[in-house]
Structures are given as C-alpha cells and as structure tokens.
PDB file of C-alpha atoms and ligand atoms in Angstrom:
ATOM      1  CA  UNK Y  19     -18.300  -8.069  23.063  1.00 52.00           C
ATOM      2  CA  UNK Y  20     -15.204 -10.125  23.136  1.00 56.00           C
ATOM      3  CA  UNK Y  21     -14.590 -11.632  27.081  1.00 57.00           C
ATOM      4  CA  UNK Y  22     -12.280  -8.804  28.921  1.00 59.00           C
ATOM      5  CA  UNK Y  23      -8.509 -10.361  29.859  1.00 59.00           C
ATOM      6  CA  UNK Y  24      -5.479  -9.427  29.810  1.00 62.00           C
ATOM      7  CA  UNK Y  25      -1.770 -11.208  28.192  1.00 63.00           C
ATOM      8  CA  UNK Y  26      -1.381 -13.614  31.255  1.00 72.00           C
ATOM      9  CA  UNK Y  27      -4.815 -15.110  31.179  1.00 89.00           C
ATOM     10  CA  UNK Y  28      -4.430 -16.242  27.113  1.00 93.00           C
ATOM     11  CA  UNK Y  29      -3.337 -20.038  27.021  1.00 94.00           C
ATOM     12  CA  UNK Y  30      -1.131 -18.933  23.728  1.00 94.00           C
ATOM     13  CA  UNK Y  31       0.529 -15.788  22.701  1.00 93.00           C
ATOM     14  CA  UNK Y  32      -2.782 -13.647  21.438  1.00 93.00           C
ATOM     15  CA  UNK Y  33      -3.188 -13.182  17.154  1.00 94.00           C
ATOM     16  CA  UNK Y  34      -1.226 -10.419  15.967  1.00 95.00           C
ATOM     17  CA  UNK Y  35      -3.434  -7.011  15.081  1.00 97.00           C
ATOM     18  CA  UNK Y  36      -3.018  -6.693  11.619  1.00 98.00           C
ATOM     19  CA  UNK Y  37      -2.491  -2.785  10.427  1.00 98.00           C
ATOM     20  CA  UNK Y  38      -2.242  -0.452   7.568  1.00 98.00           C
ATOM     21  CA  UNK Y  39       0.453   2.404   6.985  1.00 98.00           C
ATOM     22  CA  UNK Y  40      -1.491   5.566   7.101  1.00 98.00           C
ATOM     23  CA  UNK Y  41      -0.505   8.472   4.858  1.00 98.00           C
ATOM     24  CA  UNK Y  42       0.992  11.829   6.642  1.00 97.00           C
ATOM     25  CA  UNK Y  43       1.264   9.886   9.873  1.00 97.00           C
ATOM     26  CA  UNK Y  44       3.436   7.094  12.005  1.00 97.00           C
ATOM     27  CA  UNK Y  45       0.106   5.874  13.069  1.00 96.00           C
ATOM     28  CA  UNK Y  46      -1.377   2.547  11.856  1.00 98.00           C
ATOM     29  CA  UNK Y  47      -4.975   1.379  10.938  1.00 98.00           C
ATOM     30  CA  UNK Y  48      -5.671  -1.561  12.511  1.00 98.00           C
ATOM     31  CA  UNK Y  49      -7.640  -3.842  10.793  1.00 98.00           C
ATOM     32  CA  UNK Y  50     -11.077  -5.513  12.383  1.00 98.00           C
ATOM     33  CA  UNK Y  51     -12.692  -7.423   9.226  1.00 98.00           C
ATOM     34  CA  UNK Y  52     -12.620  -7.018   5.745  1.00 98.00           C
ATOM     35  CA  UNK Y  53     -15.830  -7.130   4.089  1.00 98.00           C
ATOM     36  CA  UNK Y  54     -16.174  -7.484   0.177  1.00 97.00           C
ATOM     37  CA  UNK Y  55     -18.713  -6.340  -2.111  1.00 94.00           C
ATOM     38  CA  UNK Y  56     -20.050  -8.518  -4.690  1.00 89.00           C
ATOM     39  CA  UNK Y  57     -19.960  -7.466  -8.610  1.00 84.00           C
ATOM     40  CA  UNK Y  58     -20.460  -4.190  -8.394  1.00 90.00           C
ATOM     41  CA  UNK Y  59     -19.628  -2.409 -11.206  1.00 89.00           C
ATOM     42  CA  UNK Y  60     -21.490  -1.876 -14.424  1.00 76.00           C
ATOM     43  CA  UNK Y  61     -20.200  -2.671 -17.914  1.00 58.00           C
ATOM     44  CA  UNK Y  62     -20.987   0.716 -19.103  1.00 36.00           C
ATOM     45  CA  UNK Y  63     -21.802   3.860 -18.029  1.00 33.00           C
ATOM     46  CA  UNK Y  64     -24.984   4.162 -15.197  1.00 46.00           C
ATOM     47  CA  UNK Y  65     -27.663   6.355 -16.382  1.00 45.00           C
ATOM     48  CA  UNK Y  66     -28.658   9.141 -13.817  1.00 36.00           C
ATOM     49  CA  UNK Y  67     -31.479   8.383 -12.076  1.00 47.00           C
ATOM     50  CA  UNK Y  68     -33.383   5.053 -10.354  1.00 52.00           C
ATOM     51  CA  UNK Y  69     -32.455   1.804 -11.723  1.00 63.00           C
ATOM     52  CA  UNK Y  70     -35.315  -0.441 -10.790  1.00 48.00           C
ATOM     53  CA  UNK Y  71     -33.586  -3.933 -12.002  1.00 65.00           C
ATOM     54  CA  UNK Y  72     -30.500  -3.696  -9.631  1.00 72.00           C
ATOM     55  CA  UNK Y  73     -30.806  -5.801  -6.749  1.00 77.00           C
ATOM     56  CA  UNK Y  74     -29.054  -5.377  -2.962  1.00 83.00           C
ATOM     57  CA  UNK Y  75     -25.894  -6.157  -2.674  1.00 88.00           C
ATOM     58  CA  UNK Y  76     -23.763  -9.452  -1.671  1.00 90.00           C
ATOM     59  CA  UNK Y  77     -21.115  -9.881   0.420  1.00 95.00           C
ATOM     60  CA  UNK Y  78     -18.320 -11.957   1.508  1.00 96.00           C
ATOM     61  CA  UNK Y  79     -15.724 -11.728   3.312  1.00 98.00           C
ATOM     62  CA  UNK Y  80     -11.614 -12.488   3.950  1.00 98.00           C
ATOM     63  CA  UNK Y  81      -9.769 -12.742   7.026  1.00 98.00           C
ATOM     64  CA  UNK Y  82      -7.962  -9.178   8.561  1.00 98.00           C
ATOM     65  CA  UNK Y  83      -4.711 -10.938   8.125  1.00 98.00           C
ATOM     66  CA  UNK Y  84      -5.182 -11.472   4.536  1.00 98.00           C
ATOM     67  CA  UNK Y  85      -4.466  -8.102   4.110  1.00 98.00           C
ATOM     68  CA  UNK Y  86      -0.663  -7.744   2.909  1.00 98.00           C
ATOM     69  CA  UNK Y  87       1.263  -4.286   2.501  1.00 98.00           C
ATOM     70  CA  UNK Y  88       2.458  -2.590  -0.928  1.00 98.00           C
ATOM     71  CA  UNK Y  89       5.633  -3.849  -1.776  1.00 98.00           C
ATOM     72  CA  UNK Y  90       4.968  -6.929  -1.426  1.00 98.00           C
ATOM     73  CA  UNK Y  91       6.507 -10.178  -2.530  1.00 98.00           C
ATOM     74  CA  UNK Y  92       4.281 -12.634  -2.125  1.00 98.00           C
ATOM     75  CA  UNK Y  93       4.441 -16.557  -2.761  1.00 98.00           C
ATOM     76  CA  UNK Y  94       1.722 -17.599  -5.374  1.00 98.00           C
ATOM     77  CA  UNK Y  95      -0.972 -19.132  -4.135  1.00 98.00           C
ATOM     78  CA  UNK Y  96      -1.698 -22.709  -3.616  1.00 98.00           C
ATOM     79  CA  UNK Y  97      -4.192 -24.802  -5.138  1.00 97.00           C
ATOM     80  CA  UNK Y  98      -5.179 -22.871  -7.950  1.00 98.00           C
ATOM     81  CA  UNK Y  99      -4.526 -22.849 -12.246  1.00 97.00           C
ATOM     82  CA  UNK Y 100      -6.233 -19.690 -12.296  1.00 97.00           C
ATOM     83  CA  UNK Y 101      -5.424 -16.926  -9.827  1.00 98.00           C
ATOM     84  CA  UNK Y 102      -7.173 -13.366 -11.248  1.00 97.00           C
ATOM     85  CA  UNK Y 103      -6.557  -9.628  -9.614  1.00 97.00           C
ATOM     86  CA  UNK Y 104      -9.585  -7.732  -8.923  1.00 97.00           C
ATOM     87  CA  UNK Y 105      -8.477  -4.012  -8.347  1.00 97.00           C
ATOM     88  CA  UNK Y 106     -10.379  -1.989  -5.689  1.00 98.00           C
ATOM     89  CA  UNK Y 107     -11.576   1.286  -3.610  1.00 98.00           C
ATOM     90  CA  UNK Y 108     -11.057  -0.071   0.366  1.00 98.00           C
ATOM     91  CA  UNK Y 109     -13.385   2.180   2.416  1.00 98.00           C
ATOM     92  CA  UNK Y 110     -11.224   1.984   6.135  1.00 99.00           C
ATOM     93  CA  UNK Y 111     -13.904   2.469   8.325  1.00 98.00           C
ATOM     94  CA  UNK Y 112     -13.284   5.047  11.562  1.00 98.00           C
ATOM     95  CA  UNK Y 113     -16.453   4.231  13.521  1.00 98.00           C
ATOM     96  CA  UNK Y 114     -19.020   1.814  13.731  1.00 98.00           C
ATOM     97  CA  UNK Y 115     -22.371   1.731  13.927  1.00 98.00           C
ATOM     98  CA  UNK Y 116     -25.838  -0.194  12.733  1.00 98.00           C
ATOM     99  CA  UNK Y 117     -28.260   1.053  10.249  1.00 98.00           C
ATOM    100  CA  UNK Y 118     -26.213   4.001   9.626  1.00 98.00           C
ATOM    101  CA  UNK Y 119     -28.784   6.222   7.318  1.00 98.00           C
ATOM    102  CA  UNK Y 120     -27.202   6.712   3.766  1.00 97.00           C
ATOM    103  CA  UNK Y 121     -26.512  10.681   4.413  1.00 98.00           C
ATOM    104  CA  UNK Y 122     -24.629  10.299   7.452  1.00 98.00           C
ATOM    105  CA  UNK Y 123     -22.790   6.935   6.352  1.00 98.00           C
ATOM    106  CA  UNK Y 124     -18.968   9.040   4.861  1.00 98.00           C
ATOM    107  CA  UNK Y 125     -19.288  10.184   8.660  1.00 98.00           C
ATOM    108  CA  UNK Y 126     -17.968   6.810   9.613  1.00 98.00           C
ATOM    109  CA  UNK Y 127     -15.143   6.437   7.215  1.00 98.00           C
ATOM    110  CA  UNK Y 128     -11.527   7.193   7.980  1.00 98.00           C
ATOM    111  CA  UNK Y 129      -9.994   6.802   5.298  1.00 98.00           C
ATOM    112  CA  UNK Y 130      -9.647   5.089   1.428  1.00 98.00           C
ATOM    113  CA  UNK Y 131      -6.989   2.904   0.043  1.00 98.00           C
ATOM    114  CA  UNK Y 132      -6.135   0.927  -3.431  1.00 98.00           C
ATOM    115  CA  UNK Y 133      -6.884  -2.928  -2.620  1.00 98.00           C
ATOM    116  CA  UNK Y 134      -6.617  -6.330  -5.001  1.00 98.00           C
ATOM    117  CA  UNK Y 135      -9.244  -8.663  -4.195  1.00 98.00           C
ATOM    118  CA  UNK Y 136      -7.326 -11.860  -5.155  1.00 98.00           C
ATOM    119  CA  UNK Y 137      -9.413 -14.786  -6.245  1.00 97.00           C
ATOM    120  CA  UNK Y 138      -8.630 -18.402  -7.283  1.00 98.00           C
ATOM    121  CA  UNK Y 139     -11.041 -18.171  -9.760  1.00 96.00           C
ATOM    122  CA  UNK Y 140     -10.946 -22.006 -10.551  1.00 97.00           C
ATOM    123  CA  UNK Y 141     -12.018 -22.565  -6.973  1.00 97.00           C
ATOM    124  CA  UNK Y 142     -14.689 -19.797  -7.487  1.00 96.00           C
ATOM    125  CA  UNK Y 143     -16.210 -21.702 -10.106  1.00 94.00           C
ATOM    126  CA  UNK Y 144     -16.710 -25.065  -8.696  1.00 97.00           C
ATOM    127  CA  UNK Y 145     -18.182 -23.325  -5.348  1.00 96.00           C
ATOM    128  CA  UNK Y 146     -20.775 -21.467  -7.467  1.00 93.00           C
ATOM    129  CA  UNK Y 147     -21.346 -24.741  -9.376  1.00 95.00           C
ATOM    130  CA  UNK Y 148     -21.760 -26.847  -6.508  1.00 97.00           C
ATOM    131  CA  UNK Y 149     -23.358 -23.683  -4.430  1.00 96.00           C
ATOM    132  CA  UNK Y 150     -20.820 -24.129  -1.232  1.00 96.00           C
ATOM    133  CA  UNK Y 151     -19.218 -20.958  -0.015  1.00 96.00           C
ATOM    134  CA  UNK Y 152     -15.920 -18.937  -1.981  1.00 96.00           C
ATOM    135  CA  UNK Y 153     -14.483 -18.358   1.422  1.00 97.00           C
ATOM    136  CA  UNK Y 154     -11.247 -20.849   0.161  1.00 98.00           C
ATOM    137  CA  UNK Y 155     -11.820 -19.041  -3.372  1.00 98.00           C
ATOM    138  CA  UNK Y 156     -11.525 -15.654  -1.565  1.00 98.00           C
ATOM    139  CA  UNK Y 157     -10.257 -15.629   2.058  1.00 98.00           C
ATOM    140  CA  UNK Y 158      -6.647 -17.297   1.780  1.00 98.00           C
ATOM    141  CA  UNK Y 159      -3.442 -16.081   2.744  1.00 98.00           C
ATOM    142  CA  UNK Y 160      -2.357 -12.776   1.447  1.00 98.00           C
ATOM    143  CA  UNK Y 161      -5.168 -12.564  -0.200  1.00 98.00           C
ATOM    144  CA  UNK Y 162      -5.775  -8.881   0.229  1.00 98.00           C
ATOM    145  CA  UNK Y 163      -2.616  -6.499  -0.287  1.00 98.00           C
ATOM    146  CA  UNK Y 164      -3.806  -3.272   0.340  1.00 98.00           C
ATOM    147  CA  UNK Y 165      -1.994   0.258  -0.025  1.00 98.00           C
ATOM    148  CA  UNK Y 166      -1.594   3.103   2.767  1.00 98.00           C
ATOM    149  CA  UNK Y 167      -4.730   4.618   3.784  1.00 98.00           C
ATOM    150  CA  UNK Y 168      -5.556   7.982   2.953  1.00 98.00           C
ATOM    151  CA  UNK Y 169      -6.946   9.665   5.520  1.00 98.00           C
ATOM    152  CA  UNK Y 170     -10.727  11.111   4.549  1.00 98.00           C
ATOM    153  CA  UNK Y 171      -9.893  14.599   6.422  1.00 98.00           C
ATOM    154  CA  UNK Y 172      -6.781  14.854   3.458  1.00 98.00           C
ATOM    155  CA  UNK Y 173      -8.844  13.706   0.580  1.00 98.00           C
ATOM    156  CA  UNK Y 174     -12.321  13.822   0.897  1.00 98.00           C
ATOM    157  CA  UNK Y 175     -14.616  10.776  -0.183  1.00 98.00           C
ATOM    158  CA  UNK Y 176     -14.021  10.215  -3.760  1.00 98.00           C
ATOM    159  CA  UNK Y 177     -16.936   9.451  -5.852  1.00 96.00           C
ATOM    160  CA  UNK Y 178     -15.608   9.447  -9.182  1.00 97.00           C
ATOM    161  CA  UNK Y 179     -11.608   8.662 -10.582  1.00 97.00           C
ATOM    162  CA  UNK Y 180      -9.875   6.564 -12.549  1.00 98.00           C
ATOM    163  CA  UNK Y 181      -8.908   3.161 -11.091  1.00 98.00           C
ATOM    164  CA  UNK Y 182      -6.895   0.414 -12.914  1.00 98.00           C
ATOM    165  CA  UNK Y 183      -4.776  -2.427 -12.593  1.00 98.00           C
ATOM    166  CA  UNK Y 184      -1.400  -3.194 -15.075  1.00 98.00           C
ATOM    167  CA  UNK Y 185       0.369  -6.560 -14.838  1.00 98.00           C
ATOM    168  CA  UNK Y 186       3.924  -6.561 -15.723  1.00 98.00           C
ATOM    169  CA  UNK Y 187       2.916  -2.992 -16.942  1.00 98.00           C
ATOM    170  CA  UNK Y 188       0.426  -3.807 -19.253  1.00 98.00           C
ATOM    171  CA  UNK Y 189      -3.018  -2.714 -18.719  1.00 98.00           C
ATOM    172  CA  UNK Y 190      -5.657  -5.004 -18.137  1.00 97.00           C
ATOM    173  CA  UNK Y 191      -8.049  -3.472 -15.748  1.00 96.00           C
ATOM    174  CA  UNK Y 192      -9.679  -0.026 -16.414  1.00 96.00           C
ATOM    175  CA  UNK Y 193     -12.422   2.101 -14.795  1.00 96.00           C
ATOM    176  CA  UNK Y 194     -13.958   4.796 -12.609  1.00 96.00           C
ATOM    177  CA  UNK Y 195     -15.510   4.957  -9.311  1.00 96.00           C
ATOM    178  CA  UNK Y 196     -18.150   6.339 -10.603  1.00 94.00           C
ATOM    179  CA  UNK Y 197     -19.143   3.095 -12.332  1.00 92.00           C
ATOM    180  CA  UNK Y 198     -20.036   1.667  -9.257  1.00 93.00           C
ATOM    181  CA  UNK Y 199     -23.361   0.426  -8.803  1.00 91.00           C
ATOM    182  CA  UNK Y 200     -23.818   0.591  -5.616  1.00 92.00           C
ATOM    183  CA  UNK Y 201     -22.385   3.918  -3.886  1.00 95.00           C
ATOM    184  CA  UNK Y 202     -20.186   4.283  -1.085  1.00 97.00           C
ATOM    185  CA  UNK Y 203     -22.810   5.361   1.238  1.00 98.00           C
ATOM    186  CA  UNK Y 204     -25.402   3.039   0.243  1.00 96.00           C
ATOM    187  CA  UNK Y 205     -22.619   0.027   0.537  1.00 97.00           C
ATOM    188  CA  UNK Y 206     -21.917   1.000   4.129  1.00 98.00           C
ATOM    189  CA  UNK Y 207     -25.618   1.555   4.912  1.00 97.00           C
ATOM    190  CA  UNK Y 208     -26.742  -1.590   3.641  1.00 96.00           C
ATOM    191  CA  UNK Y 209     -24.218  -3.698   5.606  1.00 98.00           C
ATOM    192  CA  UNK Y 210     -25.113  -2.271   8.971  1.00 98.00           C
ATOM    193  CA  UNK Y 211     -28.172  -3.765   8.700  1.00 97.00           C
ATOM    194  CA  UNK Y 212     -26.699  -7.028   8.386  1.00 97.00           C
ATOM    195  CA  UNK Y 213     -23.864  -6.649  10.898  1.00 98.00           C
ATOM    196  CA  UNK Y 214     -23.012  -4.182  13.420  1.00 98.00           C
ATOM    197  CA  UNK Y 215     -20.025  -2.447  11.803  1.00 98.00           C
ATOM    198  CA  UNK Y 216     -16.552  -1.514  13.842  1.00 98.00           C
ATOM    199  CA  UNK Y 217     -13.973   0.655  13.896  1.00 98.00           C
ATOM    200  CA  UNK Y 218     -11.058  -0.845  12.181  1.00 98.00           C
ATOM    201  CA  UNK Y 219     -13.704  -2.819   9.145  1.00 98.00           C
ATOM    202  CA  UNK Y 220     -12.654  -2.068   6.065  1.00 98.00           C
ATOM    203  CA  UNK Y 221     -14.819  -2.575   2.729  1.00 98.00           C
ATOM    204  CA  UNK Y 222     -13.687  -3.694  -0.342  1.00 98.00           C
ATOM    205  CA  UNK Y 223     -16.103  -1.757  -3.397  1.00 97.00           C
ATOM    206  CA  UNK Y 224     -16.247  -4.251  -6.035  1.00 95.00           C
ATOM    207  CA  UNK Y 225     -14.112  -3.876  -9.267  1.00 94.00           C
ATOM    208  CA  UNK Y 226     -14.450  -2.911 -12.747  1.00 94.00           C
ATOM    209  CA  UNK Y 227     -14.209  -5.112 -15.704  1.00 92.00           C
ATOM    210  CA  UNK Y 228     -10.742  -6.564 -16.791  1.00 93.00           C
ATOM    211  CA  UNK Y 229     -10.284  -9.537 -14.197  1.00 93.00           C
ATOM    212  CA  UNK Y 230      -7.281 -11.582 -15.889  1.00 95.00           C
ATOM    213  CA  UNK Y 231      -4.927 -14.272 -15.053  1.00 97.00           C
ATOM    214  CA  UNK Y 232      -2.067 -13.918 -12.533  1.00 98.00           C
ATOM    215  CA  UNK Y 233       1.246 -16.305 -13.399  1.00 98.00           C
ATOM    216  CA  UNK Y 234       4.228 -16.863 -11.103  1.00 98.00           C
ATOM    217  CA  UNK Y 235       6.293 -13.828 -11.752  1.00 98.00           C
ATOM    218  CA  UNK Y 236       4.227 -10.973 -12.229  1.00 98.00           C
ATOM    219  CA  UNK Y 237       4.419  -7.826 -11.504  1.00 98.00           C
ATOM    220  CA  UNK Y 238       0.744  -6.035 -10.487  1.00 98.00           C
ATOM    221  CA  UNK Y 239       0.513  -2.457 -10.166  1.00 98.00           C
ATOM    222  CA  UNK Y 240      -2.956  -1.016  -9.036  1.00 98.00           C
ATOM    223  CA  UNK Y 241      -3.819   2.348  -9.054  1.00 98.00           C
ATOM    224  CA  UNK Y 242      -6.932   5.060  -8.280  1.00 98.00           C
ATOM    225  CA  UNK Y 243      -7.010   8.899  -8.848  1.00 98.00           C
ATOM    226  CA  UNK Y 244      -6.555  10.837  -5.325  1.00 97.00           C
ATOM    227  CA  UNK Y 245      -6.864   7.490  -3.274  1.00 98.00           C
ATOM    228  CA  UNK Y 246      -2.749   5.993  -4.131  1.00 98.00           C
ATOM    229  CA  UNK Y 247      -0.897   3.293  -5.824  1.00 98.00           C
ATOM    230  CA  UNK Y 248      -0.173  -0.395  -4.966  1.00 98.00           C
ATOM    231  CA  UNK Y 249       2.628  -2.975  -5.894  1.00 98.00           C
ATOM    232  CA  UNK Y 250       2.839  -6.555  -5.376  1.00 98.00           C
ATOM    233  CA  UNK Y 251       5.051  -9.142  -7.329  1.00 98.00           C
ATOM    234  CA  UNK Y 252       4.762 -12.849  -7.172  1.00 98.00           C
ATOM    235  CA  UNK Y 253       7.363 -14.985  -6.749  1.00 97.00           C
ATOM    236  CA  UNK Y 254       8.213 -16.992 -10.197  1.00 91.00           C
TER     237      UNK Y 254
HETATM  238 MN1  LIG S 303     -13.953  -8.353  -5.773  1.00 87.17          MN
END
C-alpha cells in the first residue's frame, strides 16, 4: 500500500488522477494502470475447442496518463518514422483482486471502452532486435486515447462484435472480438497471478490484423459494436 498522507505533507503538488468519461453518468473512471496484452488475435477464424499450440499471454504496459480522451488533437509523436494504430477492447476494471478464477473474472469489470494502442513501431523493432524493453516503443505520451467507458451493468460483457479502425476514413483495420485468442476472462485471470489487480486498471485486449502507418495529419476513427466510437487527429 502506498504511505498514508495528506496534500500538506507532499514536497510538490501530487500527480494528477487521470480519468475516463463514463457513459449515462457525470462520474469519471479513474485510471490506476493500463496493462496491454500482447498479439492476441488470430489471423483467421479460432476453431471451437482446445488449442494446444497457444501459449500464455504477454504483457506490457503504458503509463495511466498516457491515456488521452476522444476528440483529441494530439501532437505526433517524437522520435519515430513509423508510428502504427492498434485498435482495441479496454476492459475498465471495477475491483481488484489476485488469482481471480476464470468464471468469476467479468465480476470484476466495470466497464468496456474503444482504445488505440499507439506504437512507434521503428522503436519496437530495434528493442525486439536488441531484446531491451518496448516501454519507449509503447508507454509515451498520449499514447493511449481511449473512448468513454461503457458501463458493464448497460451493456453486458461483449464477447463477439465488430471492431475496426479507418484513417482519414479509409479502412485499414478490421475484426471481431471474437477473434481473440485469449478471452476476456482468461486475460484478467491470468494477470492476477502476476500482479495483484486494482480498481481503476484497465486492460488493453490485443488487436486484430491491419496495423498501418500514422502520418502528421490524420484523422483515426476506431470503432467496436455495443462498446462506442473513438476520434483522434494528429496535428500535420
Ligand atoms: Mn496492442
């Protein structure tokens, strides 16, 4: 647990609490950590049944105030030839907990948004090359706009839907949740054995194929069925 104090006893003015517009309600989501799945989507369809070749999944992370509201204008990112949009589910989680069992883990969600897991994919490369983290690859500013959270109670836990990503209206990213290879439930499961999860963590699900360059100027619109929409535009 984080020492106990109050304003007067911080030597500087504490960090902000990053939040998240929640639908239906003047209430915010406030934002612990943002956890990110590795690839997690496959190319085609998944068979019913036990697939004995996948393996657990990876994680990584970015910083809560990474995460940037819909609407968005956002100054293109430094240091990179190559930015790409990854669309996503966000799980917003409600409560926390540690090795939550599979069939109890949607208890601990409150809520799902539409979130672009922005990468400087030229930075991503020489990290996996050299093997050093892809926390500067992953985890800079602004790197996570995110749309308003949809409360679970309203929608439900969506397993399967369209989600996609357009840049200046153009499709280039194109799926359905129920491509994912590792579940919601199983996601959320799995990480609690790694880290005691919190209220406030939200989970970005991986995203379907389509990653493409981002350019000074563009317009991204991302998008999944029942969950919402999300706009961001970089500045040219
Ligand atoms: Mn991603």
């Amino acid at each position: 647990m984080p020492p106990v104090g109050d304003q007067a006893s911080y030597a500087i003015a504490a960090p902000v609490v990053t939040t998240v517009a929640v639908v239906g309600t003047d209430a915010t989501f406030p934002v612990a950590r943002v956890f990110c799945v590795g690839r997690n989507y496959a190319e085609h369809a998944i068979e019913m049944g036990h697939d004995p070749d996948r393996e657990p999944p990876f994680f990584f992370m970015k910083p809560a105030n990474a995460v940037v509201p819909t609407g968005s204008r956002l100054p293109f990112p430094t240091q990179t030839q190559d930015l790409h949009h990854e669309v996503e589910l966000v799980v917003a989680l409600g409560e926390g907990g540690r090795d939550i069992d599979v069939d109890k883990a949607l208890n601990h969600v409150f809520g799902y948004a539409v979130g672009l897991d922005m990468t400087r994919r030229d930075m991503q490369a020489v990290a996996k090359k050299l093997g050093r983290p892809w926390d500067m690859a992953k985890g800079f500013d602004q790197s996570a706009p995110t749309s308003p959270i949809r409360p679970a109670a309203d929608i439900g836990h969506p397993a399967e839907g369209a989600i996609w990503l357009r840049t200046n209206g153009e499709i280039r990213q194109q799926g359905d949740l129920g491509q994912q290879i590792w579940k919601v439930p199983e996601t959320i499961s799995y990480l609690s054995t790694l880290v005691e999860l919190r209220p406030g963590d939200c989970i970005m699900t991986g995203t379907p194929k389509g990653v493409s360059g981002v350019q000074p100027g563009d317009r991204l619109e991302g998008h999944i069925d029942g969950v919402g929409d999300l706009t961001v535009e970089y500045l040219g």
